[in-house]
CSV table of C-alpha atoms in Angstrom, one decimal:
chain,number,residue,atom,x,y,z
I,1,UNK,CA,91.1,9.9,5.0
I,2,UNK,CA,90.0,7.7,8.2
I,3,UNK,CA,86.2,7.4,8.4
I,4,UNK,CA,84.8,6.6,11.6
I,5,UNK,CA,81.6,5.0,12.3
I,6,UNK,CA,78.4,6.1,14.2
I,7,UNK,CA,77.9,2.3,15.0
I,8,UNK,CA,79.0,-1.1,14.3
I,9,UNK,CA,79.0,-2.1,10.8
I,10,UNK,CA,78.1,-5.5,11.2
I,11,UNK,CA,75.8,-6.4,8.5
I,12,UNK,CA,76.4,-7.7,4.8
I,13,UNK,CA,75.9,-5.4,2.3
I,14,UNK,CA,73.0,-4.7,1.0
I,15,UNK,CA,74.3,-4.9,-2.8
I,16,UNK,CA,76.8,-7.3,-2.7
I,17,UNK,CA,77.3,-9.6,-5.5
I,18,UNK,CA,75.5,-12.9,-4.2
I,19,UNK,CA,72.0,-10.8,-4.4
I,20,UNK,CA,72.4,-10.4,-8.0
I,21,UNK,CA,72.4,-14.0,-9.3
I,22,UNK,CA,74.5,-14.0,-12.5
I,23,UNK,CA,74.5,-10.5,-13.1
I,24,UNK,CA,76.7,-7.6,-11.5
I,25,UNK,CA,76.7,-4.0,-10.8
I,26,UNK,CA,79.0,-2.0,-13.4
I,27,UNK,CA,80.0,1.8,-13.0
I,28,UNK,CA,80.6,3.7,-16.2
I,29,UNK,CA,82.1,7.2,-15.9
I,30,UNK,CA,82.7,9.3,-18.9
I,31,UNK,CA,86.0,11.2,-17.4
I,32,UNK,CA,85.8,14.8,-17.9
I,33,UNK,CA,82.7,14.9,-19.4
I,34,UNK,CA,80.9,18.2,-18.0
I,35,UNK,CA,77.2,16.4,-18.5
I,36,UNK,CA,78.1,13.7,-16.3
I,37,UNK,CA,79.1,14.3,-12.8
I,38,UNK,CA,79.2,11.1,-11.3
I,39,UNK,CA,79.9,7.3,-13.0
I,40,UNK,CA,76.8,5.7,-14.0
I,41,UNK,CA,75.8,2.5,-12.9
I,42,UNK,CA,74.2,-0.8,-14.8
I,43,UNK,CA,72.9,-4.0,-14.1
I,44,UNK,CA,74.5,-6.1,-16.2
I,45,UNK,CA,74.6,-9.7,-17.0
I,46,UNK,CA,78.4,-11.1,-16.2
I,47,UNK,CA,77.5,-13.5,-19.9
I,48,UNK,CA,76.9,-9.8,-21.8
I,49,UNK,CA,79.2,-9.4,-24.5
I,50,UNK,CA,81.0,-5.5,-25.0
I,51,UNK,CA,79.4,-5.3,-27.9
I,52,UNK,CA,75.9,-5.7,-26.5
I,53,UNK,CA,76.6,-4.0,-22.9
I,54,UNK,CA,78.4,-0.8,-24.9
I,55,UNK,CA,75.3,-0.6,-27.6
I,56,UNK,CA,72.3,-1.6,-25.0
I,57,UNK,CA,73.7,0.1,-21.9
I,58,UNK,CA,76.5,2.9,-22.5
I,59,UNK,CA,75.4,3.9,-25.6
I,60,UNK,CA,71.6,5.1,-24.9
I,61,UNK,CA,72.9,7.0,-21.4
I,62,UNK,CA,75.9,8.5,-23.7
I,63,UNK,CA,74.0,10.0,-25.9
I,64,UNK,CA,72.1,12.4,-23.2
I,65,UNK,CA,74.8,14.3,-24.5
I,66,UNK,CA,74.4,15.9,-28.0
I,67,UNK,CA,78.1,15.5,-28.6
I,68,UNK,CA,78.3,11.7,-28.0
I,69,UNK,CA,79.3,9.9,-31.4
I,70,UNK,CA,79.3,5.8,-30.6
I,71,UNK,CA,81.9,5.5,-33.2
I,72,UNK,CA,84.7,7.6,-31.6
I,73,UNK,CA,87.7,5.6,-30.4
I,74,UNK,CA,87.4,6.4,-26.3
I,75,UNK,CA,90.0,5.5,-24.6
I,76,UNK,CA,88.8,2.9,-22.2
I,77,UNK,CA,89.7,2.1,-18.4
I,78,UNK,CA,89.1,-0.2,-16.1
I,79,UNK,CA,89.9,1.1,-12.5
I,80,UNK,CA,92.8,3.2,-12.9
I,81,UNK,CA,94.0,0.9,-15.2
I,82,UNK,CA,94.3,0.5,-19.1
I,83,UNK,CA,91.2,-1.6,-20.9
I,84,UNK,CA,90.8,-2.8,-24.0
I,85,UNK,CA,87.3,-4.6,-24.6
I,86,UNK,CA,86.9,-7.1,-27.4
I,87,UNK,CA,83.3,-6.8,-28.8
I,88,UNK,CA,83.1,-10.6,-28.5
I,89,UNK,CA,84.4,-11.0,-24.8
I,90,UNK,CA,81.8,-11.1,-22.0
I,91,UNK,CA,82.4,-8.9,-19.2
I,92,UNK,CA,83.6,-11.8,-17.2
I,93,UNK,CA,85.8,-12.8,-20.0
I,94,UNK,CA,87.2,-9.1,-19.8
I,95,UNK,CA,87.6,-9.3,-15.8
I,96,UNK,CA,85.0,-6.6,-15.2
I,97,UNK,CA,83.7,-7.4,-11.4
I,98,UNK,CA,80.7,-6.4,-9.2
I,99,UNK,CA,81.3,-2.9,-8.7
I,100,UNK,CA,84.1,-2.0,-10.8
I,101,UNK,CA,84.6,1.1,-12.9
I,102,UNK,CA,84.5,1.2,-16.7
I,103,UNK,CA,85.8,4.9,-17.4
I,104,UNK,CA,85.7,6.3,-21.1
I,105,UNK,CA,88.4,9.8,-22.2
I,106,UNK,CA,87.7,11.5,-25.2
I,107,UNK,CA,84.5,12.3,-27.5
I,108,UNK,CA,83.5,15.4,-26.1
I,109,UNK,CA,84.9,18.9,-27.4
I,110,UNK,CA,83.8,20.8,-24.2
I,111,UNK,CA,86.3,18.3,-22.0
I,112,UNK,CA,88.8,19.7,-24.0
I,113,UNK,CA,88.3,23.2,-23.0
């Protein structure tokens, strides 16, 4: 769908990546998840392992919901596409990017309903 424009859009973007130094902007979204309706988004740094960013980042905003268990096997994406994080990699290592989505299927027994 075509959007048009009140006025000129002729200015840099007010988060883009150069403001944040070595970190980035990362959007989580737990897919089918009725306690989340929108992706979630973190400043992360882009040297943060999966490990860390999962445990000190996803984890705590997962477990809003009651049903969240941090050892279930989600089924990770990464913008449409299939993801598999090593717990070592960093995020660059990985190829997550300023303003990318992480999205996470599975884990909760009301999305199965």
């Amino acid at each position: 769908m075509a959007i048009k424009a009140l006025a000129d859009y002729d200015f840099p973007s007010r988060s883009r990546q150069e403001l944040y130094g070595d970190d980035m902007l990362v959007h989580v979204w737990w897919k089918d998840n009725p306690m989340f309706c929108a992706a979630a988004t973190f400043r992360a740094p882009t040297a943060m392992t999966w490990a860390d960013f999962k445990a000190g980042m996803i984890d705590p905003w997962a477990a809003s919901d009651p049903a969240y268990d941090p050892s279930f096997a989600f089924d990770w994406g990464y913008d449409g596409g299939a993801f598999s994080p090593r717990d070592d990699a960093t995020l660059a290592d990985l190829g997550v990017g300023h303003k990318h989505t992480i999205s996470m299927a599975g884990g909760n027994p009301l999305s199965q309903q």
